[in-house]
Coordinates of C-alpha atoms and ligand atoms in Angstrom, one line a residue:
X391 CA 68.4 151.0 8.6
X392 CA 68.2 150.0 12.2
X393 CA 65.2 148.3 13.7
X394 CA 62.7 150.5 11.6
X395 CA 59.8 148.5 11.0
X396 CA 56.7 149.5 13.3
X397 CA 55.1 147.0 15.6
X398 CA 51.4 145.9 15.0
X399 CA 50.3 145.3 18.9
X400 CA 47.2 142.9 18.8
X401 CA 46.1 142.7 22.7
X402 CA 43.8 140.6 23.7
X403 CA 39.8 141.3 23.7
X404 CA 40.8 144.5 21.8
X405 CA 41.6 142.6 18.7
X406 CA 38.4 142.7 17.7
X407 CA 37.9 146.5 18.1
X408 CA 41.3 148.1 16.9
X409 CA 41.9 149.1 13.2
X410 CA 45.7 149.5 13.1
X411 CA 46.8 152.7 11.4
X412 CA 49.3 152.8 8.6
X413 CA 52.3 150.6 9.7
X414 CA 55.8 150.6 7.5
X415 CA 55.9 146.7 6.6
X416 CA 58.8 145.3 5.1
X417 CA 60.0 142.2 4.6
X418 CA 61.1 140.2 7.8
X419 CA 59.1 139.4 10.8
X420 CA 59.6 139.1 14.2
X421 CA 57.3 137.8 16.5
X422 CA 57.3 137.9 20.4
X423 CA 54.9 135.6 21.1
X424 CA 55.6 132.3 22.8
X425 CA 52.5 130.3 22.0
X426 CA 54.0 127.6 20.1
X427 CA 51.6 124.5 21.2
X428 CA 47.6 124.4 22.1
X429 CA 47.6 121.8 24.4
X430 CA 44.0 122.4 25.2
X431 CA 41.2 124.6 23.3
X432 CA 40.7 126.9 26.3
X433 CA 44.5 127.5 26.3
X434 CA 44.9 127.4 23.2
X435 CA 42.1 130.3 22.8
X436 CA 43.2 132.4 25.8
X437 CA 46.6 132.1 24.0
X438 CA 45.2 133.1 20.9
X439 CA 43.8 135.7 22.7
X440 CA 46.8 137.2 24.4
X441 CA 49.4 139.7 23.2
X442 CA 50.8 139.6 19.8
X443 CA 53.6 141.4 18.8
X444 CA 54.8 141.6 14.6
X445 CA 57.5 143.3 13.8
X446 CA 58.6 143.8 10.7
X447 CA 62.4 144.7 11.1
X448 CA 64.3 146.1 8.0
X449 CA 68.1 145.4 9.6
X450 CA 67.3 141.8 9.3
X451 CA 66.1 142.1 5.6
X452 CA 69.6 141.4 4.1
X453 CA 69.9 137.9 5.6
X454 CA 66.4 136.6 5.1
X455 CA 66.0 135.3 2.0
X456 CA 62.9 135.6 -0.2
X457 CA 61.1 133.4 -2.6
X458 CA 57.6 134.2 -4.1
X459 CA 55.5 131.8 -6.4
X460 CA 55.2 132.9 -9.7
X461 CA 51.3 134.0 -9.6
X462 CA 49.8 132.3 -12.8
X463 CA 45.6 133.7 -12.2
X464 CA 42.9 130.2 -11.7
X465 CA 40.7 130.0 -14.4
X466 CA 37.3 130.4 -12.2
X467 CA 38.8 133.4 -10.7
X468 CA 40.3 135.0 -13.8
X469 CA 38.3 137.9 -14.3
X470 CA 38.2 138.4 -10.5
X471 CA 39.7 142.3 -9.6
X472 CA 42.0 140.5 -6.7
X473 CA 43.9 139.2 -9.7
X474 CA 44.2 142.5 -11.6
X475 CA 45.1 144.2 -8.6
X476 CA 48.3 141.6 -8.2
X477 CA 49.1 141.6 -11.3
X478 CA 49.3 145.6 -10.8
X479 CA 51.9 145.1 -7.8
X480 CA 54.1 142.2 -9.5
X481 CA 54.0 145.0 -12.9
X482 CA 55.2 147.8 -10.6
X483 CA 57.5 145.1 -8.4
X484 CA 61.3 145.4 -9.2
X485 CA 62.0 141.8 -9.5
X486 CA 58.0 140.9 -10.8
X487 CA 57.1 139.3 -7.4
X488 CA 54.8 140.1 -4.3
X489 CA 56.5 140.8 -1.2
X490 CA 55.2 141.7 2.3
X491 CA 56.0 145.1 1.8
X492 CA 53.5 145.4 -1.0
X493 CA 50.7 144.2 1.6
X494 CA 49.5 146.5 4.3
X495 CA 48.7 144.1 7.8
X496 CA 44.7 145.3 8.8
X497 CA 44.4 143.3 11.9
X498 CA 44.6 139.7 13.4
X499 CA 42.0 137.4 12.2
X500 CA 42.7 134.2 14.3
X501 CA 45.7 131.8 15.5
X502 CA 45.8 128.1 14.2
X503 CA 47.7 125.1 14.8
X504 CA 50.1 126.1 12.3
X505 CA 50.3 129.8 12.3
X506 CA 48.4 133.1 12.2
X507 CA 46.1 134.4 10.1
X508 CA 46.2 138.0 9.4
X509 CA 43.5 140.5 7.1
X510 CA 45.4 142.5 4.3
X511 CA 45.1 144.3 1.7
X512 CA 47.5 145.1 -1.1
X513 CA 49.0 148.7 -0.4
X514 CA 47.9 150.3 -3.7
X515 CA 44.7 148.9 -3.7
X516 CA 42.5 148.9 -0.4
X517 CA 39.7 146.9 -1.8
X518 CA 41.9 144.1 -3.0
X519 CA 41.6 142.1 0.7
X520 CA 43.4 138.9 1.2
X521 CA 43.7 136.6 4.2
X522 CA 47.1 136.3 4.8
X523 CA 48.6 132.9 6.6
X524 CA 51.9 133.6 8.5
X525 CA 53.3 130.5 9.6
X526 CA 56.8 130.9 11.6
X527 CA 58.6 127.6 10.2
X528 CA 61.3 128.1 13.6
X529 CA 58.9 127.0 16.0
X530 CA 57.3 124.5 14.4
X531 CA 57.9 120.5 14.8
X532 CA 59.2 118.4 11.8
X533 CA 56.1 116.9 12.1
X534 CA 54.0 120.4 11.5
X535 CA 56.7 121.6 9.2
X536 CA 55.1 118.2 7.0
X537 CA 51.8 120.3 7.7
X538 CA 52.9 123.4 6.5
X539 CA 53.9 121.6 3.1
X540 CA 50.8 119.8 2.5
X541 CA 48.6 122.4 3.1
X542 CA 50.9 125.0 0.5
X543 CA 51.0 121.7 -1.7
X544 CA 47.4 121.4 -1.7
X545 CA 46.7 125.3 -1.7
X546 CA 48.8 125.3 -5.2
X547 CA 46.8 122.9 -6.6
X548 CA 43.2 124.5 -5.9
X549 CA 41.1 126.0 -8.6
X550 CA 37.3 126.1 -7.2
X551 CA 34.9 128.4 -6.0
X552 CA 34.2 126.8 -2.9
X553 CA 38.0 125.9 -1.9
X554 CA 40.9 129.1 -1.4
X555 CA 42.4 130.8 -4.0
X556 CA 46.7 131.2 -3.6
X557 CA 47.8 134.5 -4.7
X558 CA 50.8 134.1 -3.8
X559 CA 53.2 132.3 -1.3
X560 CA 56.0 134.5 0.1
X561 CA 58.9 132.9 1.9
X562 CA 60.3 135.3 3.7
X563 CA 63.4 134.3 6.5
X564 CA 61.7 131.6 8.3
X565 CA 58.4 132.8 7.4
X566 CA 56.2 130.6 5.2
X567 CA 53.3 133.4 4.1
X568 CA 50.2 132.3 1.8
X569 CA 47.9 134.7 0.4
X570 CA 44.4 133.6 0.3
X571 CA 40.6 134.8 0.2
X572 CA 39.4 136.5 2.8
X573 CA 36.1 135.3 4.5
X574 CA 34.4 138.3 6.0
X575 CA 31.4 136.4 7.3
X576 CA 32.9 133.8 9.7
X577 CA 32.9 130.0 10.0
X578 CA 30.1 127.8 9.7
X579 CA 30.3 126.9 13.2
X580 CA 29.7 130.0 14.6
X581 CA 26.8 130.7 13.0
X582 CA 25.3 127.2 13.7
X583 CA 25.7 128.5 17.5
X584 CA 23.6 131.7 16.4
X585 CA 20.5 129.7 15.7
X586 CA 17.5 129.0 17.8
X587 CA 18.2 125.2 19.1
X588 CA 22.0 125.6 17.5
X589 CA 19.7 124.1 14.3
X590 CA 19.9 125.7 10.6
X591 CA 16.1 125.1 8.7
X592 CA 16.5 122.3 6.6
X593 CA 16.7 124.4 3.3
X594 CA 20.4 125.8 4.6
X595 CA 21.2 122.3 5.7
X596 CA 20.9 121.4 2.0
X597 CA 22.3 124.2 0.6
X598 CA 25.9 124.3 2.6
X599 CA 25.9 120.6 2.2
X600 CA 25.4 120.4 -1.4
X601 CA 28.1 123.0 -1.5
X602 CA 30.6 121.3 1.0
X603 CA 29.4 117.9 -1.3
X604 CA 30.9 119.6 -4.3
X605 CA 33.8 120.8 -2.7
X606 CA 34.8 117.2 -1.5
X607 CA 34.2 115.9 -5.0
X608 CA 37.1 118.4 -6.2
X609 CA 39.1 117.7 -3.9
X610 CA 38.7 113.6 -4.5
X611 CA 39.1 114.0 -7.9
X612 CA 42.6 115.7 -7.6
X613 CA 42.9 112.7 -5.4
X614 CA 43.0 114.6 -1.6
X615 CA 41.5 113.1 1.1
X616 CA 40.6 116.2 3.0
X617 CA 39.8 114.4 6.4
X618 CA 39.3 117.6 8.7
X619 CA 35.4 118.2 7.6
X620 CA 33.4 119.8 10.2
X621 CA 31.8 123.1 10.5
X622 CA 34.7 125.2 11.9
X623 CA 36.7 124.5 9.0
X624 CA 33.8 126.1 7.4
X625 CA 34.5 129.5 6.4
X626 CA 31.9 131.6 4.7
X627 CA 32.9 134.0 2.0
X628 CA 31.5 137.7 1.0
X629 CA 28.5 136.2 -1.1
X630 CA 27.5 133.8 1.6
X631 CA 28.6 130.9 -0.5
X632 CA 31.5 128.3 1.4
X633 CA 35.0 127.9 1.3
X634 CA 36.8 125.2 2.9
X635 CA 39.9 125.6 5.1
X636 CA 42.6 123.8 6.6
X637 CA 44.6 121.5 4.4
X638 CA 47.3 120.8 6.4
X639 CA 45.8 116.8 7.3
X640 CA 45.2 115.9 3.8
X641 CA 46.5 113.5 1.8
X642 CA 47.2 112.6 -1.2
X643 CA 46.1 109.6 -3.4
X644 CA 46.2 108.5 -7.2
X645 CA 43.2 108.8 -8.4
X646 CA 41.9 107.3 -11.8
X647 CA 38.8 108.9 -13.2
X648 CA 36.2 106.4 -15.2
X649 CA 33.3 107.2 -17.0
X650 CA 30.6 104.8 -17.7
X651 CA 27.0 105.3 -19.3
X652 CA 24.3 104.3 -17.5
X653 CA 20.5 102.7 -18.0
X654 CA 18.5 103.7 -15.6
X655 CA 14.9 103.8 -15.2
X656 CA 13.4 107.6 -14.3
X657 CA 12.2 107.8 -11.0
X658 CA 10.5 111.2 -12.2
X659 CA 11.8 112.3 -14.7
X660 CA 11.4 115.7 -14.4
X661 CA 12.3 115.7 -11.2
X662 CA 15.8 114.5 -12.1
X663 CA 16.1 116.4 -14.7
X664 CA 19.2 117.7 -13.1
X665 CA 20.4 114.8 -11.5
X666 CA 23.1 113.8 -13.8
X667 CA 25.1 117.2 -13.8
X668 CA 25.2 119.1 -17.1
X669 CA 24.1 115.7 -19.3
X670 CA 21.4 114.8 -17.4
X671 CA 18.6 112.7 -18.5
X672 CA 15.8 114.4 -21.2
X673 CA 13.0 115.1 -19.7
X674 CA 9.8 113.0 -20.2
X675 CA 11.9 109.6 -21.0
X676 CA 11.4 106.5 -19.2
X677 CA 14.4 105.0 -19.5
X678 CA 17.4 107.5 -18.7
X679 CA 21.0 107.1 -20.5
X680 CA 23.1 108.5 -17.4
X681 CA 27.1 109.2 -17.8
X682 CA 28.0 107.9 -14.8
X683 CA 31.8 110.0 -14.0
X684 CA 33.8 108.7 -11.3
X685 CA 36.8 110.2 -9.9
X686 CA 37.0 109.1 -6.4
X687 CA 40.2 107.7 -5.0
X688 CA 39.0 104.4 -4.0
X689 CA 42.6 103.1 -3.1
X690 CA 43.9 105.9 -1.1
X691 CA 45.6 104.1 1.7
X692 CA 46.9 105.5 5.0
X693 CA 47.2 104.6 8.6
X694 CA 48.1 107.9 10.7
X695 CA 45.3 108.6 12.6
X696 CA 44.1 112.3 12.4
X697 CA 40.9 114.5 12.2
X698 CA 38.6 116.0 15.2
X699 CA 37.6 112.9 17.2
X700 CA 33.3 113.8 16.6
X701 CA 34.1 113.4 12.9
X702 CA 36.4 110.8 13.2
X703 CA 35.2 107.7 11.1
X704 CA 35.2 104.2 13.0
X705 CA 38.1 103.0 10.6
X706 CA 40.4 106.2 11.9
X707 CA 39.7 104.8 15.3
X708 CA 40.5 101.3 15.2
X709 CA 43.5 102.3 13.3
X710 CA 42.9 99.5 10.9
X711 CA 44.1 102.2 8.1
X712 CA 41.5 104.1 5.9
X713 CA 41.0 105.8 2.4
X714 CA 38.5 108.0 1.1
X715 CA 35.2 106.3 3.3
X716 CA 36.4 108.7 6.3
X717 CA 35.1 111.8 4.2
X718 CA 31.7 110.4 3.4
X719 CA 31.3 109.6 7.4
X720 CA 32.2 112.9 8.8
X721 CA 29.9 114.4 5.7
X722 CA 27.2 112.3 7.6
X723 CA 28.5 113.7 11.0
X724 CA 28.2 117.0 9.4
X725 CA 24.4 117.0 8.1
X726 CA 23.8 115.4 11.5
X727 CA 25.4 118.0 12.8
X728 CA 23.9 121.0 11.2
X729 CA 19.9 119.4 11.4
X730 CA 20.3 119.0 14.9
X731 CA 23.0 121.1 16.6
X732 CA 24.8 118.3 17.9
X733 CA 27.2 115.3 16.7
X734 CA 25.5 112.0 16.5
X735 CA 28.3 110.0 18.6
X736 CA 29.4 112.7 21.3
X737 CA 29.5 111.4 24.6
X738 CA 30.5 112.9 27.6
X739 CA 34.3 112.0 27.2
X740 CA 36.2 112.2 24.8
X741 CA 36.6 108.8 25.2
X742 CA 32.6 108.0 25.7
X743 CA 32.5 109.5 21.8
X744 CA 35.2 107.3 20.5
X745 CA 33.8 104.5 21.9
X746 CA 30.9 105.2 20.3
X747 CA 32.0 106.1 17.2
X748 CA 33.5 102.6 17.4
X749 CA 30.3 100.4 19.0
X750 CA 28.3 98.4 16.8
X751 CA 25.3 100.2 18.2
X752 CA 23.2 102.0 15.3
X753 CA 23.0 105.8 15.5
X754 CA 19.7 107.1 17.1
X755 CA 18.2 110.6 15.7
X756 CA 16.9 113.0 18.7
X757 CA 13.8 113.3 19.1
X758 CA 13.5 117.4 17.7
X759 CA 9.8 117.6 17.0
X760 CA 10.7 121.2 16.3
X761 CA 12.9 120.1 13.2
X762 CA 10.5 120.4 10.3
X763 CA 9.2 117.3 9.0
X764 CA 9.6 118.0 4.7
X765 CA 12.3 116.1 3.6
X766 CA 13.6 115.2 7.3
X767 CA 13.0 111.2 6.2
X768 CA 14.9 111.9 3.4
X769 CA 17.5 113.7 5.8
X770 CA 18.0 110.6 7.8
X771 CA 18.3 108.0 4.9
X772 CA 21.2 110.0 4.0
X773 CA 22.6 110.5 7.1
X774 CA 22.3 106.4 8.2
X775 CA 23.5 105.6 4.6
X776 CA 26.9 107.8 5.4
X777 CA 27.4 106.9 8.6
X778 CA 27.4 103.0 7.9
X779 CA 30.4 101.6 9.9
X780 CA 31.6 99.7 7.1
X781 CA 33.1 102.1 5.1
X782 CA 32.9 99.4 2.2
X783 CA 28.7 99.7 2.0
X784 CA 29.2 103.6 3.0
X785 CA 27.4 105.9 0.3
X786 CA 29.8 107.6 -1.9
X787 CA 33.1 104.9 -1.1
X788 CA 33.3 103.1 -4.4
X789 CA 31.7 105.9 -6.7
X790 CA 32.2 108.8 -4.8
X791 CA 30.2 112.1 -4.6
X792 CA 27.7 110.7 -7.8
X793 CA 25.9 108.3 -5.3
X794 CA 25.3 111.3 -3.0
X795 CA 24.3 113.5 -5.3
X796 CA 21.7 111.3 -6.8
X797 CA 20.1 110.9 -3.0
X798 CA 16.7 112.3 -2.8
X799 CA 17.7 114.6 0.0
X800 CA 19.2 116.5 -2.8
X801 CA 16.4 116.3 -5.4
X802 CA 16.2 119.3 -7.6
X803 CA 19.4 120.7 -6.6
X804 CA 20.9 121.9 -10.0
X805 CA 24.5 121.5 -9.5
X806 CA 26.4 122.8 -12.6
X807 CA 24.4 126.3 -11.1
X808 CA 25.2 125.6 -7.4
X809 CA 27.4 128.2 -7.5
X810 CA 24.6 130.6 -8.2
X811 CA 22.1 129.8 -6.0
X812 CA 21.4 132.8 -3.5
X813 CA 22.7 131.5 0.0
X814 CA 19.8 130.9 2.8
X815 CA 18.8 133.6 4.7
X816 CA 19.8 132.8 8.5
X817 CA 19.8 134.5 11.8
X818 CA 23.2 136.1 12.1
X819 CA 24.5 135.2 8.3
X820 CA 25.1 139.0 7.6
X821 CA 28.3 140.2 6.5
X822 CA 30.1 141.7 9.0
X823 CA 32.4 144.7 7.7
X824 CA 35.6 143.9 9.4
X825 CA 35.9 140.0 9.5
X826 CA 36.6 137.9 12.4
X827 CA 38.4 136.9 15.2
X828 CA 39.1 133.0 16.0
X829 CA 36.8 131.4 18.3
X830 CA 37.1 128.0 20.5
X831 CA 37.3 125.2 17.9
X832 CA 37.1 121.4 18.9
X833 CA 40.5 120.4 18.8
X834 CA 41.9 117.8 16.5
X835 CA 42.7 114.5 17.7
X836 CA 45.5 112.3 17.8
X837 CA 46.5 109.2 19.7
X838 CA 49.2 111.4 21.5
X839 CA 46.3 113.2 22.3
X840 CA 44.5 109.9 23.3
X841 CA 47.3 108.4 25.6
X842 CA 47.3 111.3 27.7
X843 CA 43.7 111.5 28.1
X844 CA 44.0 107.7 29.1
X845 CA 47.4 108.4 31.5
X846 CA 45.4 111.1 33.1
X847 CA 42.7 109.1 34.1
X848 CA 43.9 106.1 35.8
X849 CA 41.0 104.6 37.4
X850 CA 40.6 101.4 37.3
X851 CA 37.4 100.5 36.5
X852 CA 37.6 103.0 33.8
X853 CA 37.8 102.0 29.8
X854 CA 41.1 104.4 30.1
X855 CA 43.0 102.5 32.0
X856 CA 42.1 99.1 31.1
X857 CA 43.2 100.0 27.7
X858 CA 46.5 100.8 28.9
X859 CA 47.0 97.6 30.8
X860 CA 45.0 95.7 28.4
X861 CA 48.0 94.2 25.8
X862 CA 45.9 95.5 23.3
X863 CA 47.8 98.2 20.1
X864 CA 46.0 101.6 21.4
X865 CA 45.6 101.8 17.9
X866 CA 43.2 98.9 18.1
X867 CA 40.7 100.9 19.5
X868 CA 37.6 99.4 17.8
X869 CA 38.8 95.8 18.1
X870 CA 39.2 96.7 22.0
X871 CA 35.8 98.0 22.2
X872 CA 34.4 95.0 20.7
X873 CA 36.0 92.7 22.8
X874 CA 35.5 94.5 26.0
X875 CA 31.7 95.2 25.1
X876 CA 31.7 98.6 27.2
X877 CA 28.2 98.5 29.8
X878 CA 27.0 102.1 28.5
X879 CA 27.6 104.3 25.8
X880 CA 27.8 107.7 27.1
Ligands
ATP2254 N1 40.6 133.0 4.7 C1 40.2 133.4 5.9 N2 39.4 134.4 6.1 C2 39.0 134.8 7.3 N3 39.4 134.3 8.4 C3 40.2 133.3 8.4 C4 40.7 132.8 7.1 N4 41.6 131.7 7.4 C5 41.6 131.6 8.7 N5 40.8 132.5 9.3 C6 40.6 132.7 10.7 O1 41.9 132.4 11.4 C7 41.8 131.4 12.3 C8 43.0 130.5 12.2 O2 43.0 129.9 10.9 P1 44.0 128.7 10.6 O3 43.6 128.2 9.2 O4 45.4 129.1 10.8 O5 43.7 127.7 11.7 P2 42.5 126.8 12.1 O6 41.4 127.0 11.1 O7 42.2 127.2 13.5 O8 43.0 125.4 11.9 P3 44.0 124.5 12.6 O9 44.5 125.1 13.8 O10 43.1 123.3 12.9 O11 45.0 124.2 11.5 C9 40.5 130.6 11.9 O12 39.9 130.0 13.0 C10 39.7 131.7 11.3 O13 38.9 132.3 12.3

């Protein structure tokens, strides 16, 4: 059949508005849209923005090849309809697979670095919605095409109810599609920027970070380094509870897991009676038997620099190489971040914030009289003890999420029923029916990014361009910093 399949037309501002009526999908794309690099946010978003064109052409069908994971249901999500409703399909499915003609496209949820992100549904079943990643592998770099991987790699290995469930991944000609959750309720970020003074009340500050905590302790103890926490990558599911995005900057690390029992004495004992996860402490003891588990990958080891520079951790700047400390810092950042609207280091450069990320200086707290005063003490300890430059006497390096956990800022949570707790009530945190469009994000950073932020700005009195005639490695940031001891921080 010639050129048959129908074209999905995603224009601009309209995006938001247009339900796209029936369309005849099947199984090869093609896409007419040129946007293959961001090279800023606001191009990036006005590109993201701008026509998209999908077509799904049947003549090309017979010479695109097409793979599918065999879906095997997560045990947290077993009982979860999404799962019955593909297992429904793959029953029905000639060959026992999802393909992209079993999904019906609703609309265009956002464009990423690496592809686009589409809301579906399976066609036989409209209340079985997925968020569906289309990645074209033809435009990307080697480089992003080692993105791509990692993040399926990592997506494959997820089984928790604050990280993405794959349903399936369809290759499909040089189309790399995953199947994930759907988030109906947008991205932390956003909804940070729909609060009065861009502030959440403390009690949502400690619920989203107890729940990104316990998300990062997963992911440590599969041994990933996620190293792209902030709030964008936030995104907030139907029941209000998290789910982190974005794998494609992890890494991975062996991890060995340890357990060790504890004497401790009770601070309060009932207090803590949840402290140490499902065997905590008995209540009413002085002395408290803890099992102290670690699973943290204390000798993950890379050098490539990568993450968004506000969250980047000193260590990622200097380039000196860096392990699992960077996600403790940006988990600092982000509390910071999320009590008081803004990131502790930002300056007004890009440049200004690396320099401060990387300045012996100790980070000041605003003055926000208006942020409510219970537990703010207990706020700040936390956030100095995770933004402590050396990630060596950072909270949460050597024993992970544990030491966080056990922080008074977090007193009383019960983790093991985390999961249960009702999410805060916040202005703007209500489900909206139809999802999402993608919004300006702060870009990632890279020391591409860096040297033509430096190139650009060539004056001479200016840190930029004295690091490019200094004879100093740009990856030597930090030691750079020190020696030239900078007149202001921005
Ligand atoms: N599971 C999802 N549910 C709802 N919306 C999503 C989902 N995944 C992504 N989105 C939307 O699609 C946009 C693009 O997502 P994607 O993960 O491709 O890139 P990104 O988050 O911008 O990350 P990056 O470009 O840094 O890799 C997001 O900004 C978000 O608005």
């Amino acid at each position: 059949m010639a050129d048959v399949g129908e074209t999905l037309n995603f224009q601009g501002v309209m995006e938001e508005e247009t339900y796209f009526p029936d369309t005849d999908l099947d199984l090869s794309f093609t896409s007419t849209t040129t946007d293959r690099t961001f090279p800023s946010s606001s191009a990036r978003s006005s590109l993201a923005r701008s026509s998209l064109t999908l077509s799904f052409n049947e003549s090309r069908l017979s010479c695109s090849t097409i793979t599918v994971n065999n879906i095997t249901p997560l045990y947290h999500r077993k009982w979860d309809p999404r799962w019955s409703a593909i297992k429904a399909a793959t029953n029905l499915s000639s060959d026992g697979n999802i393909h992209l003609r079993h999904l019906k496209l609703i609309r265009h949820l956002g464009t990423g670095n690496l592809g686009r992100v589409f809301l579906c549904h399976l066609r036989d079943c409209e209340n079985a919605t997925f968020a569906l990643k289309v990645i074209d592998r033809e435009t990307l770099s080697s480089k992003k095409l080692s993105h791509v991987q990692m993040e399926a790699e990592i997506l494959s290995m997820l089984d928790h109810p604050f990280l993405p469930t794959l349903y399936a991944r369809i290759e499909a000609s040089h189309y790399t599609c995953l199947l994930i959750d759907f988030c109906p309720n947008g991205d932390l970020h956003s909804l940070l920027r729909k609060q009065p003074g861009n502030r959440f009340p403390l009690a949502a500050v400690r619920f989203f970070a107890a729940e990104v905590l316990v998300a990062l302790e997963y992911l440590h103890a599969l041994g990933i380094i996620y190293r792209d926490l902030k709030p964008e990558n936030i995104l907030l599911r139907e029941d209000g509870h998290i789910m982190l995005s974005d794998f494609d900057l992890c890494f991975k690390a062996d991890v060995v897991p340890t357990c060790k029992f504890l004497r401790r004495k009770s601070r309060n004992s009932k207090r803590n009676c949840f402290n140490g996860g499902c065997f905590g402490p008995v209540a009413g003891s002085v002395e408290e038997v803890l099992p102290e588990f670690v699973a943290e990958p204390v000798t993950a080891f890379s050098r490539s620099c990568v993450g968004t520079h506000e969250y980047l951790a000193p260590e990622l700047v200097s380039g000196s190489g860096h392990g699992n400390g960077v996600d403790w810092w940006a988990f600092g950042v982000f509390v910071y971040e999320l009590l008081y609207g803004t990131t502790p280091f930002k300056g007004g450069s890009k440049e200004n914030t690396l320099r401060n990320i990387a300045s012996s200086r100790k980070m000041r707290f605003p003055d926000a009289a208006e942020v409510e005063e219970a537990r703010i003490a207990e706020a700040k300890d936390l956030i100095e003890k995770l933004l402590v430059k050396d990630p060596r006497r950072r909270l949460g390096c050597t024993k992970g999420a544990q030491d966080i956990k056990q922080h008074p800022f977090f007193d009383g949570i019960k983790w093991p029923l985390i999961r249960h707790y009702k999410p805060p009530e916040v202005v703007g945190g209500v489900a909206r029916k139809r999802g999402h469009v993608g919004h300006v994000k702060r870009r990632r950073w890279s020391w591409k990014g860096l040297d033509c932020l430096m190139i650009r700005n060539r004056n001479k009195g200016s840190l930029s361009y004295r690091l490019l005639r200094s004879n100093i490695n740009a990856n030597n940031y930090y030691d750079y910093v020190q020696n030239n001891k900078p007149r202001k921080n921005a």
